[in-house]
mmCIF file of C-alpha atoms and ligand atoms in Angstrom:
data_model
loop_
_atom_site.group_PDB
_atom_site.id
_atom_site.type_symbol
_atom_site.label_atom_id
_atom_site.label_comp_id
_atom_site.label_asym_id
_atom_site.label_seq_id
_atom_site.Cartn_x
_atom_site.Cartn_y
_atom_site.Cartn_z
ATOM 1 C CA MET A 1 0.000 0.000 0.000
ATOM 2 C CA PHE A 2 1.241 3.463 -0.875
ATOM 3 C CA LEU A 3 -0.536 5.243 1.971
ATOM 4 C CA GLU A 4 -0.854 3.083 5.036
ATOM 5 C CA VAL A 5 -2.691 4.280 8.120
ATOM 6 C CA SER A 6 -2.468 1.917 11.110
ATOM 7 C CA GLN A 7 -4.373 2.185 14.360
ATOM 8 C CA LEU A 8 -4.283 5.956 14.036
ATOM 9 C CA ARG A 9 -5.381 8.052 16.983
ATOM 10 C CA VAL A 10 -5.606 11.832 16.974
ATOM 11 C CA ARG A 11 -6.891 13.911 19.841
ATOM 12 C CA TYR A 12 -7.260 17.595 20.564
ATOM 13 C CA PRO A 13 -5.739 18.770 23.857
ATOM 14 C CA ASN A 14 -8.969 20.369 25.113
ATOM 15 C CA ARG A 15 -11.195 17.325 24.443
ATOM 16 C CA PRO A 16 -11.264 14.025 26.361
ATOM 17 C CA GLN A 17 -12.388 11.867 23.414
ATOM 18 C CA SER A 18 -10.086 11.130 20.498
ATOM 19 C CA ALA A 19 -11.338 12.756 17.277
ATOM 20 C CA VAL A 20 -9.842 9.815 15.332
ATOM 21 C CA ASP A 21 -9.594 6.485 17.126
ATOM 22 C CA GLY A 22 -8.004 3.218 15.965
ATOM 23 C CA VAL A 23 -8.361 3.946 12.258
ATOM 24 C CA SER A 24 -6.573 1.604 9.811
ATOM 25 C CA PHE A 25 -6.692 1.491 6.014
ATOM 26 C CA GLY A 26 -4.418 1.292 2.995
ATOM 27 C CA LEU A 27 -4.543 3.156 -0.307
ATOM 28 C CA ARG A 28 -2.749 1.845 -3.406
ATOM 29 C CA ALA A 29 -0.718 4.146 -5.628
ATOM 30 C CA GLY A 30 -2.980 5.714 -8.258
ATOM 31 C CA ASP A 31 -6.174 5.029 -6.322
ATOM 32 C CA ILE A 32 -8.709 7.541 -5.080
ATOM 33 C CA GLY A 33 -9.953 6.944 -1.545
ATOM 34 C CA VAL A 34 -12.966 8.817 -0.198
ATOM 35 C CA LEU A 35 -13.751 9.305 3.486
ATOM 36 C CA ILE A 36 -17.427 9.812 4.134
ATOM 37 C CA GLY A 37 -19.438 10.272 7.299
ATOM 38 C CA PRO A 38 -21.636 12.764 9.119
ATOM 39 C CA SER A 39 -20.316 16.112 10.247
ATOM 40 C CA GLY A 40 -17.971 15.806 13.232
ATOM 41 C CA CYS A 41 -17.016 12.140 12.646
ATOM 42 C CA GLY A 42 -13.305 12.976 12.273
ATOM 43 C CA LYS A 43 -12.768 13.115 8.483
ATOM 44 C CA THR A 44 -10.986 16.469 8.432
ATOM 45 C CA THR A 45 -8.925 15.592 11.482
ATOM 46 C CA LEU A 46 -7.723 12.401 9.780
ATOM 47 C CA LEU A 47 -6.826 14.326 6.631
ATOM 48 C CA ARG A 48 -4.978 16.972 8.638
ATOM 49 C CA ALA A 49 -2.986 14.280 10.461
ATOM 50 C CA VAL A 50 -1.950 12.767 7.106
ATOM 51 C CA ALA A 51 -0.959 16.256 5.917
ATOM 52 C CA GLY A 52 1.124 16.788 9.049
ATOM 53 C CA LEU A 53 -1.085 19.569 10.389
ATOM 54 C CA GLU A 54 -2.190 17.630 13.506
ATOM 55 C CA PRO A 55 0.144 15.532 15.676
ATOM 56 C CA VAL A 56 -0.441 11.775 15.918
ATOM 57 C CA ALA A 57 -1.329 10.498 19.402
ATOM 58 C CA GLY A 58 -1.099 6.788 18.560
ATOM 59 C CA GLY A 59 -0.541 4.419 15.651
ATOM 60 C CA GLU A 60 1.283 5.512 12.521
ATOM 61 C CA ILE A 61 1.008 6.892 9.017
ATOM 62 C CA ARG A 62 3.287 5.594 6.255
ATOM 63 C CA LEU A 63 3.687 7.084 2.819
ATOM 64 C CA GLY A 64 5.663 5.171 0.199
ATOM 65 C CA GLY A 65 6.991 2.884 2.927
ATOM 66 C CA THR A 66 8.314 5.708 5.145
ATOM 67 C CA VAL A 67 6.750 6.552 8.498
ATOM 68 C CA ILE A 68 5.713 10.198 8.188
ATOM 69 C CA GLY A 69 3.726 10.350 11.427
ATOM 70 C CA SER A 70 3.604 8.436 14.704
ATOM 71 C CA ALA A 71 3.294 9.357 18.388
ATOM 72 C CA GLY A 72 6.002 11.920 19.126
ATOM 73 C CA HIS A 73 7.378 11.891 15.584
ATOM 74 C CA GLY A 74 6.307 13.607 12.409
ATOM 75 C CA VAL A 75 7.906 14.621 9.125
ATOM 76 C CA ALA A 76 7.249 18.368 8.721
ATOM 77 C CA ALA A 77 4.179 19.112 6.591
ATOM 78 C CA GLU A 78 6.243 20.946 3.958
ATOM 79 C CA ASP A 79 8.535 17.931 3.536
ATOM 80 C CA ARG A 80 5.759 15.372 2.934
ATOM 81 C CA ARG A 81 5.204 16.280 -0.732
ATOM 82 C CA ILE A 82 1.474 16.244 -0.148
ATOM 83 C CA GLY A 83 -0.830 18.566 -2.091
ATOM 84 C CA MET A 84 -4.032 19.951 -0.639
ATOM 85 C CA VAL A 85 -7.287 21.403 -1.945
ATOM 86 C CA PHE A 86 -9.847 22.819 0.455
ATOM 87 C CA GLN A 87 -13.385 24.102 0.118
ATOM 88 C CA ASP A 88 -12.409 27.772 0.104
ATOM 89 C CA TYR A 89 -10.168 27.594 -2.925
ATOM 90 C CA ALA A 90 -7.705 29.957 -1.216
ATOM 91 C CA LEU A 91 -6.341 31.337 -4.471
ATOM 92 C CA PHE A 92 -4.281 34.486 -4.104
ATOM 93 C CA PRO A 93 -6.634 37.203 -5.384
ATOM 94 C CA HIS A 94 -3.836 39.582 -6.382
ATOM 95 C CA LEU A 95 -1.975 36.956 -8.454
ATOM 96 C CA ASP A 96 -3.073 35.856 -11.920
ATOM 97 C CA VAL A 97 -3.844 32.210 -12.668
ATOM 98 C CA GLY A 98 -0.347 31.508 -13.984
ATOM 99 C CA ARG A 99 1.309 32.822 -10.828
ATOM 100 C CA ASN A 100 -1.209 31.069 -8.598
ATOM 101 C CA VAL A 101 -0.416 27.743 -10.243
ATOM 102 C CA ALA A 102 3.348 28.405 -10.224
ATOM 103 C CA PHE A 103 3.221 29.137 -6.496
ATOM 104 C CA GLY A 104 4.429 25.702 -5.374
ATOM 105 C CA LEU A 105 7.042 25.363 -8.135
ATOM 106 C CA HIS A 106 9.931 27.174 -6.460
ATOM 107 C CA ARG A 107 12.011 23.976 -6.526
ATOM 108 C CA LEU A 108 11.666 23.745 -10.296
ATOM 109 C CA PRO A 109 14.199 25.656 -12.486
ATOM 110 C CA VAL A 110 12.614 28.932 -13.676
ATOM 111 C CA SER A 111 12.963 27.799 -17.296
ATOM 112 C CA GLU A 112 10.665 24.808 -16.679
ATOM 113 C CA ARG A 113 7.975 26.532 -14.623
ATOM 114 C CA ALA A 114 5.966 28.048 -17.472
ATOM 115 C CA ALA A 115 5.810 24.692 -19.256
ATOM 116 C CA ARG A 116 4.594 22.915 -16.123
ATOM 117 C CA VAL A 117 1.953 25.606 -15.492
ATOM 118 C CA ALA A 118 0.687 25.230 -19.073
ATOM 119 C CA GLN A 119 0.649 21.458 -18.697
ATOM 120 C CA VAL A 120 -1.482 21.348 -15.532
ATOM 121 C CA LEU A 121 -3.830 24.081 -16.788
ATOM 122 C CA GLU A 122 -4.445 21.921 -19.829
ATOM 123 C CA LEU A 123 -5.107 18.962 -17.559
ATOM 124 C CA VAL A 124 -7.924 20.888 -15.838
ATOM 125 C CA SER A 125 -9.231 22.259 -19.178
ATOM 126 C CA LEU A 126 -8.181 25.858 -18.487
ATOM 127 C CA GLU A 127 -5.438 26.135 -21.089
ATOM 128 C CA GLY A 128 -4.433 29.686 -21.914
ATOM 129 C CA SER A 129 -5.973 31.215 -18.771
ATOM 130 C CA GLN A 130 -2.605 32.222 -17.232
ATOM 131 C CA ALA A 131 -3.275 35.977 -17.391
ATOM 132 C CA GLN A 132 -6.749 35.900 -15.863
ATOM 133 C CA TYR A 133 -7.414 36.824 -12.263
ATOM 134 C CA PRO A 134 -9.400 34.671 -9.822
ATOM 135 C CA HIS A 135 -12.306 37.184 -9.657
ATOM 136 C CA GLU A 136 -12.760 36.817 -13.433
ATOM 137 C CA LEU A 137 -13.442 33.081 -13.063
ATOM 138 C CA SER A 138 -16.528 31.133 -11.963
ATOM 139 C CA GLY A 139 -16.491 29.137 -8.722
ATOM 140 C CA GLY A 140 -15.977 25.896 -10.624
ATOM 141 C CA GLN A 141 -13.097 27.377 -12.634
ATOM 142 C CA GLN A 142 -11.465 28.734 -9.497
ATOM 143 C CA GLN A 143 -11.670 25.294 -7.941
ATOM 144 C CA ARG A 144 -10.006 23.815 -11.030
ATOM 145 C CA VAL A 145 -7.191 26.377 -10.697
ATOM 146 C CA ALA A 146 -6.782 25.311 -7.068
ATOM 147 C CA LEU A 147 -6.573 21.711 -8.258
ATOM 148 C CA ALA A 148 -3.992 22.632 -10.923
ATOM 149 C CA ARG A 149 -1.954 24.453 -8.291
ATOM 150 C CA ALA A 150 -2.009 21.406 -6.001
ATOM 151 C CA LEU A 151 -1.037 19.044 -8.838
ATOM 152 C CA ALA A 152 1.715 21.244 -10.301
ATOM 153 C CA PRO A 153 4.571 20.166 -7.975
ATOM 154 C CA GLN A 154 3.667 16.483 -8.612
ATOM 155 C CA PRO A 155 2.810 15.640 -5.021
ATOM 156 C CA GLN A 156 3.076 12.025 -3.828
ATOM 157 C CA LEU A 157 -0.444 12.310 -2.464
ATOM 158 C CA LEU A 158 -3.286 14.759 -2.952
ATOM 159 C CA LEU A 159 -5.712 15.549 -0.130
ATOM 160 C CA LEU A 160 -9.066 17.143 -0.930
ATOM 161 C CA ASP A 161 -11.400 18.330 1.819
ATOM 162 C CA GLU A 162 -14.964 18.965 0.589
ATOM 163 C CA PRO A 163 -13.592 20.940 -2.373
ATOM 164 C CA PHE A 164 -17.036 21.400 -3.936
ATOM 165 C CA SER A 165 -19.094 22.301 -0.894
ATOM 166 C CA ASN A 166 -19.279 25.999 -1.838
ATOM 167 C CA LEU A 167 -20.592 25.224 -5.314
ATOM 168 C CA ASP A 168 -24.171 24.622 -6.412
ATOM 169 C CA VAL A 169 -25.512 21.092 -6.728
ATOM 170 C CA ASP A 170 -25.551 20.708 -10.546
ATOM 171 C CA LEU A 171 -22.001 21.900 -10.826
ATOM 172 C CA ARG A 172 -20.860 19.651 -7.989
ATOM 173 C CA GLU A 173 -21.976 16.515 -9.717
ATOM 174 C CA ARG A 174 -20.308 17.451 -13.000
ATOM 175 C CA LEU A 175 -17.110 18.462 -11.251
ATOM 176 C CA ALA A 176 -17.046 15.203 -9.305
ATOM 177 C CA HIS A 177 -16.871 13.225 -12.558
ATOM 178 C CA GLU A 178 -14.366 15.685 -14.042
ATOM 179 C CA LEU A 179 -12.203 15.469 -10.959
ATOM 180 C CA ARG A 180 -12.000 11.695 -11.244
ATOM 181 C CA SER A 181 -10.858 11.960 -14.883
ATOM 182 C CA ILE A 182 -8.292 14.633 -14.024
ATOM 183 C CA LEU A 183 -6.840 12.646 -11.113
ATOM 184 C CA LYS A 184 -6.660 9.493 -13.239
ATOM 185 C CA ALA A 185 -4.977 11.380 -16.100
ATOM 186 C CA ALA A 186 -2.449 12.773 -13.616
ATOM 187 C CA HIS A 187 -1.884 9.268 -12.124
ATOM 188 C CA ALA A 188 -2.450 10.891 -8.744
ATOM 189 C CA THR A 189 -3.052 9.058 -5.494
ATOM 190 C CA ALA A 190 -5.728 10.973 -3.618
ATOM 191 C CA LEU A 191 -7.727 11.002 -0.419
ATOM 192 C CA PHE A 192 -10.978 12.939 -0.647
ATOM 193 C CA VAL A 193 -13.345 13.956 2.144
ATOM 194 C CA THR A 194 -17.066 14.485 1.692
ATOM 195 C CA HIS A 195 -20.378 13.972 3.463
ATOM 196 C CA ASP A 196 -22.141 13.452 0.119
ATOM 197 C CA GLN A 197 -22.719 9.857 -1.023
ATOM 198 C CA GLN A 198 -23.303 10.686 -4.681
ATOM 199 C CA GLU A 199 -20.019 12.554 -4.755
ATOM 200 C CA ALA A 200 -18.249 9.637 -3.068
ATOM 201 C CA PHE A 201 -19.690 7.127 -5.540
ATOM 202 C CA ALA A 202 -18.749 9.341 -8.510
ATOM 203 C CA ILE A 203 -15.135 9.779 -7.456
ATOM 204 C CA ALA A 204 -13.954 6.833 -5.386
ATOM 205 C CA ASP A 205 -12.106 3.625 -6.077
ATOM 206 C CA VAL A 206 -12.512 2.833 -2.412
ATOM 207 C CA ILE A 207 -14.685 4.428 0.279
ATOM 208 C CA GLY A 208 -14.222 4.627 4.040
ATOM 209 C CA VAL A 209 -17.286 5.209 6.212
ATOM 210 C CA MET A 210 -16.531 7.013 9.474
ATOM 211 C CA HIS A 211 -18.625 7.495 12.580
ATOM 212 C CA GLU A 212 -17.577 9.113 15.865
ATOM 213 C CA GLY A 213 -13.861 8.827 15.145
ATOM 214 C CA HIS A 214 -14.000 5.188 14.035
ATOM 215 C CA LEU A 215 -13.689 3.762 10.549
ATOM 216 C CA HIS A 216 -16.548 1.287 10.161
ATOM 217 C CA GLN A 217 -15.712 -0.055 6.721
ATOM 218 C CA TRP A 218 -13.178 0.501 3.946
ATOM 219 C CA ASP A 219 -14.424 -1.051 0.722
ATOM 220 C CA ASP A 220 -15.598 -0.394 -2.814
ATOM 221 C CA ALA A 221 -19.034 1.166 -3.283
ATOM 222 C CA TYR A 222 -20.703 -2.079 -4.352
ATOM 223 C CA THR A 223 -19.578 -3.925 -1.228
ATOM 224 C CA LEU A 224 -20.546 -1.041 1.065
ATOM 225 C CA TYR A 225 -24.021 -1.047 -0.395
ATOM 226 C CA HIS A 226 -24.597 -4.795 -0.594
ATOM 227 C CA ARG A 227 -22.512 -6.029 2.329
ATOM 228 C CA PRO A 228 -22.455 -3.253 4.918
ATOM 229 C CA ALA A 229 -20.238 -4.295 7.830
ATOM 230 C CA THR A 230 -22.182 -2.487 10.551
ATOM 231 C CA ARG A 231 -25.670 -1.130 11.208
ATOM 232 C CA PHE A 232 -24.289 2.366 10.873
ATOM 233 C CA VAL A 233 -22.928 1.717 7.371
ATOM 234 C CA ALA A 234 -26.191 -0.004 6.406
ATOM 235 C CA SER A 235 -28.249 3.007 7.410
ATOM 236 C CA PHE A 236 -25.808 5.684 6.206
ATOM 237 C CA ILE A 237 -25.285 4.344 2.681
ATOM 238 C CA GLY A 238 -28.410 4.146 0.537
ATOM 239 C CA HIS A 239 -32.008 4.207 1.681
ATOM 240 C CA GLY A 240 -33.086 1.374 3.895
ATOM 241 C CA VAL A 241 -34.756 0.296 7.088
ATOM 242 C CA PHE A 242 -34.340 -2.603 9.491
ATOM 243 C CA THR A 243 -37.170 -4.961 10.163
ATOM 244 C CA ASN A 244 -37.512 -7.821 12.661
ATOM 245 C CA ALA A 245 -37.019 -11.187 11.069
ATOM 246 C CA ARG A 246 -36.633 -14.830 11.929
ATOM 247 C CA ILE A 247 -34.450 -17.166 9.922
ATOM 248 C CA VAL A 248 -35.802 -20.720 9.855
ATOM 249 C CA GLU A 249 -34.690 -23.887 8.138
ATOM 250 C CA GLN A 250 -37.286 -26.364 6.936
ATOM 251 C CA ASP A 251 -36.708 -29.392 4.741
ATOM 252 C CA GLY A 252 -33.253 -28.083 3.923
ATOM 253 C CA HIS A 253 -34.601 -24.694 2.772
ATOM 254 C CA VAL A 254 -33.746 -21.466 4.560
ATOM 255 C CA THR A 255 -36.552 -18.913 4.798
ATOM 256 C CA VAL A 256 -36.520 -15.481 6.358
ATOM 257 C CA ARG A 257 -39.864 -14.582 7.923
ATOM 258 C CA THR A 258 -40.662 -10.877 8.025
ATOM 259 C CA HIS A 259 -43.735 -8.653 8.340
ATOM 260 C CA LEU A 260 -43.606 -8.491 4.569
ATOM 261 C CA GLY A 261 -44.068 -12.215 4.338
ATOM 262 C CA PRO A 262 -41.323 -14.793 3.814
ATOM 263 C CA LEU A 263 -38.261 -13.903 1.780
ATOM 264 C CA THR A 264 -37.435 -16.601 -0.744
ATOM 265 C CA ASP A 265 -35.255 -17.002 -3.843
ATOM 266 C CA MET A 266 -32.253 -15.561 -2.065
ATOM 267 C CA LEU A 267 -28.748 -15.970 -3.408
ATOM 268 C CA GLU A 268 -27.197 -15.486 0.002
ATOM 269 C CA CYS A 269 -28.570 -15.735 3.498
ATOM 270 C CA PRO A 270 -27.101 -16.572 6.926
ATOM 271 C CA LEU A 271 -28.185 -19.800 8.631
ATOM 272 C CA PRO A 272 -30.626 -19.711 11.567
ATOM 273 C CA SER A 273 -27.761 -20.667 13.898
ATOM 274 C CA ALA A 274 -26.130 -17.267 13.295
ATOM 275 C CA TYR A 275 -28.554 -15.690 15.813
ATOM 276 C CA PRO A 276 -30.344 -16.896 18.972
ATOM 277 C CA GLU A 277 -33.485 -18.711 17.725
ATOM 278 C CA GLY A 278 -32.686 -17.235 14.309
ATOM 279 C CA ARG A 279 -34.053 -13.856 15.428
ATOM 280 C CA CYS A 280 -32.360 -10.856 13.849
ATOM 281 C CA ASP A 281 -32.958 -7.601 11.989
ATOM 282 C CA VAL A 282 -32.955 -7.621 8.203
ATOM 283 C CA LEU A 283 -31.922 -4.659 6.103
ATOM 284 C CA LEU A 284 -34.524 -3.788 3.487
ATOM 285 C CA ARG A 285 -33.339 -1.320 0.860
ATOM 286 C CA ALA A 286 -35.713 0.734 -1.234
ATOM 287 C CA ASP A 287 -34.693 -1.329 -4.265
ATOM 288 C CA ASP A 288 -35.482 -4.585 -2.428
ATOM 289 C CA ILE A 289 -39.170 -3.613 -2.307
ATOM 290 C CA VAL A 290 -41.176 -4.039 -5.475
ATOM 291 C CA HIS A 291 -44.577 -2.509 -6.173
ATOM 292 C CA ASP A 292 -46.918 -5.402 -7.041
ATOM 293 C CA GLU A 293 -50.687 -4.929 -7.051
ATOM 294 C CA ASN A 294 -51.150 -8.724 -6.957
ATOM 295 C CA SER A 295 -49.292 -9.023 -3.671
ATOM 296 C CA ALA A 296 -51.298 -9.879 -0.558
ATOM 297 C CA VAL A 297 -49.064 -7.561 1.454
ATOM 298 C CA LYS A 298 -50.415 -4.005 1.451
ATOM 299 C CA ALA A 299 -48.748 -0.849 2.707
ATOM 300 C CA GLN A 300 -49.871 2.727 3.020
ATOM 301 C CA ILE A 301 -47.917 5.570 1.436
ATOM 302 C CA MET A 302 -46.758 7.914 4.184
ATOM 303 C CA ARG A 303 -44.412 10.091 2.143
ATOM 304 C CA LYS A 304 -43.231 10.316 -1.435
ATOM 305 C CA SER A 305 -40.372 12.210 -2.990
ATOM 306 C CA PHE A 306 -39.675 12.633 -6.665
ATOM 307 C CA ARG A 307 -36.329 11.338 -7.940
ATOM 308 C CA GLY A 308 -36.769 11.871 -11.684
ATOM 309 C CA SER A 309 -37.351 8.439 -13.183
ATOM 310 C CA GLU A 310 -38.802 7.143 -9.937
ATOM 311 C CA PHE A 311 -40.414 8.081 -6.662
ATOM 312 C CA LEU A 312 -39.008 7.139 -3.295
ATOM 313 C CA TYR A 313 -41.987 6.056 -1.196
ATOM 314 C CA THR A 314 -42.009 5.693 2.560
ATOM 315 C CA LEU A 315 -44.596 3.031 3.316
ATOM 316 C CA GLN A 316 -46.203 1.717 6.467
ATOM 317 C CA LEU A 317 -47.311 -1.883 6.837
ATOM 318 C CA LYS A 318 -50.319 -2.982 8.933
ATOM 319 C CA SER A 319 -47.806 -4.139 11.577
ATOM 320 C CA GLY A 320 -46.655 -0.530 11.922
ATOM 321 C CA ASP A 321 -43.283 -1.318 10.335
ATOM 322 C CA THR A 322 -41.959 1.214 7.856
ATOM 323 C CA VAL A 323 -40.224 0.337 4.599
ATOM 324 C CA MET A 324 -39.034 2.353 1.622
ATOM 325 C CA ALA A 325 -39.525 1.565 -2.036
ATOM 326 C CA HIS A 326 -38.451 2.937 -5.398
ATOM 327 C CA VAL A 327 -41.441 3.005 -7.721
ATOM 328 C CA PRO A 328 -41.261 4.110 -11.371
ATOM 329 C CA SER A 329 -42.617 7.666 -11.634
ATOM 330 C CA HIS A 330 -45.266 6.798 -14.227
ATOM 331 C CA HIS A 331 -47.123 4.866 -11.502
ATOM 332 C CA ILE A 332 -49.394 7.456 -9.945
ATOM 333 C CA HIS A 333 -50.230 6.963 -6.280
ATOM 334 C CA ASN A 334 -50.979 9.465 -3.554
ATOM 335 C CA VAL A 335 -49.992 9.791 0.041
ATOM 336 C CA GLY A 336 -52.558 7.802 2.059
ATOM 337 C CA ASP A 337 -53.131 5.190 -0.704
ATOM 338 C CA TRP A 338 -52.625 1.503 0.082
ATOM 339 C CA ILE A 339 -50.517 -0.321 -2.515
ATOM 340 C CA GLY A 340 -49.399 -3.924 -2.894
ATOM 341 C CA ILE A 341 -45.710 -4.627 -2.283
ATOM 342 C CA ARG A 342 -43.426 -7.605 -2.269
ATOM 343 C CA ALA A 343 -39.834 -8.069 -1.146
ATOM 344 C CA ALA A 344 -37.277 -9.251 -3.672
ATOM 345 C CA VAL A 345 -34.005 -9.594 -1.790
ATOM 346 C CA ASP A 346 -30.963 -11.290 -3.343
ATOM 347 C CA HIS A 347 -28.462 -10.791 -0.555
ATOM 348 C CA VAL A 348 -29.999 -10.905 2.885
ATOM 349 C CA VAL A 349 -28.086 -8.563 5.187
ATOM 350 C CA THR A 350 -28.742 -9.259 8.864
ATOM 351 C CA PHE A 351 -27.665 -7.758 12.166
ATOM 352 C CA ALA A 352 -28.151 -8.801 15.771
ATOM 353 C CA ARG A 353 -31.424 -7.425 17.036
ATOM 354 C CA GLU A 354 -31.042 -4.201 18.944
ATOM 355 C CA GLY A 355 -32.267 -3.481 22.463
HETATM 356 P P1 ADP B 1 -15.564 16.146 10.188
HETATM 357 O O1 ADP B 1 -14.507 16.607 9.268
HETATM 358 O O2 ADP B 1 -15.958 14.726 9.964
HETATM 359 O O3 ADP B 1 -16.767 17.039 10.205
HETATM 360 P P2 ADP B 1 -13.709 16.907 12.299
HETATM 361 O O4 ADP B 1 -12.497 16.115 12.034
HETATM 362 O O5 ADP B 1 -13.722 18.333 11.873
HETATM 363 O O6 ADP B 1 -14.995 16.155 11.695
HETATM 364 O O7 ADP B 1 -14.022 16.876 13.863
HETATM 365 C C1 ADP B 1 -13.979 15.684 14.626
HETATM 366 C C2 ADP B 1 -14.205 16.031 16.088
HETATM 367 O O8 ADP B 1 -13.119 16.806 16.581
HETATM 368 C C3 ADP B 1 -15.460 16.854 16.312
HETATM 369 O O9 ADP B 1 -16.044 16.454 17.516
HETATM 370 C C4 ADP B 1 -14.927 18.267 16.430
HETATM 371 O O10 ADP B 1 -15.758 19.049 17.245
HETATM 372 C C5 ADP B 1 -13.560 18.065 17.056
HETATM 373 N N1 ADP B 1 -12.600 19.106 16.635
HETATM 374 C C6 ADP B 1 -12.276 19.432 15.364
HETATM 375 N N2 ADP B 1 -11.310 20.389 15.342
HETATM 376 C C7 ADP B 1 -11.028 20.668 16.644
HETATM 377 C C8 ADP B 1 -10.116 21.560 17.296
HETATM 378 N N3 ADP B 1 -9.296 22.376 16.607
HETATM 379 N N4 ADP B 1 -10.101 21.574 18.647
HETATM 380 C C9 ADP B 1 -10.914 20.757 19.361
HETATM 381 N N5 ADP B 1 -11.780 19.890 18.809
HETATM 382 C C10 ADP B 1 -11.844 19.827 17.472
#
């Protein structure tokens, strides 16, 4: 692994709890890792520790095989060859684009600087903009200049902390895809922080889900969604609810009994022995619930929100249980209507029952 974080702990002197606690993961050269989690879960603190801006209280950080941070030891931030992009682009307003981008190139011979500036500006699709000033550019363009500036000195690792959070939603999504292409073209290894799932999915090779200073899972998007390691990951990624279930085995067939009726035709399911008496909670995602007027199971629409090609319905069963369902938007139903639903679950994800 190119970046290796082991059992990392970071704490602030004025707070009893560690902001980052026992976090371990590895990032391969050329990969883009994304840290996601609710506000205050420790994403920025972790990034700052990797950058050398916060001291390490325990564990270690290795970059290219060298320990750059451990308790009581840290390579100075300016010697780590790490580039950074933050949400407030922090361009120098009085310097033109060319000088902004050249800012970190003082180690490069003067004769080569202009060529490097032109090269990275082309990479971010802003070729020829050297003489413009930041105030003449849009927010998205300014953020691309900030990215060019961070890439110019060819850092070993690029850290990006919510770089799009000041931009409007449409632009964010486009920039997320652009950013991935730019980083891949630059063969950069990058660690990106966001609280936005769509952004994480658009950019990441691998995603880490954080909660209260802990890293719950470090995996690709598909695995996070289909095999969440903890209840927190299951509820944070994608839309879903937990429902009481009982796994039973009869005549060699495993069935999962739920308020929605029995789940059958599963590709994967734990055995009843995994839980006391087979009792557990099953994760039901909105795409596990199918609208089917012929189904005996009925549910009432409590809420609906438009998602373009589909609606996301929040439904309540007679038992009082709530589930969510994606329903194509040409099906017209109103809040309060009862509709037939059926569960179609390939991979049954279960957790020990809570409480
Ligand atoms: P995130 O980036 O996920 O929103 P942070 O890393 O900023 O989370 O914060 C993690 C925890 O550390 C939070 O509880 C936050 O209040 C605390 N924290 C962040 N910065 C400081 C600081 N400079 N001094 C004390 N506590 C801090």
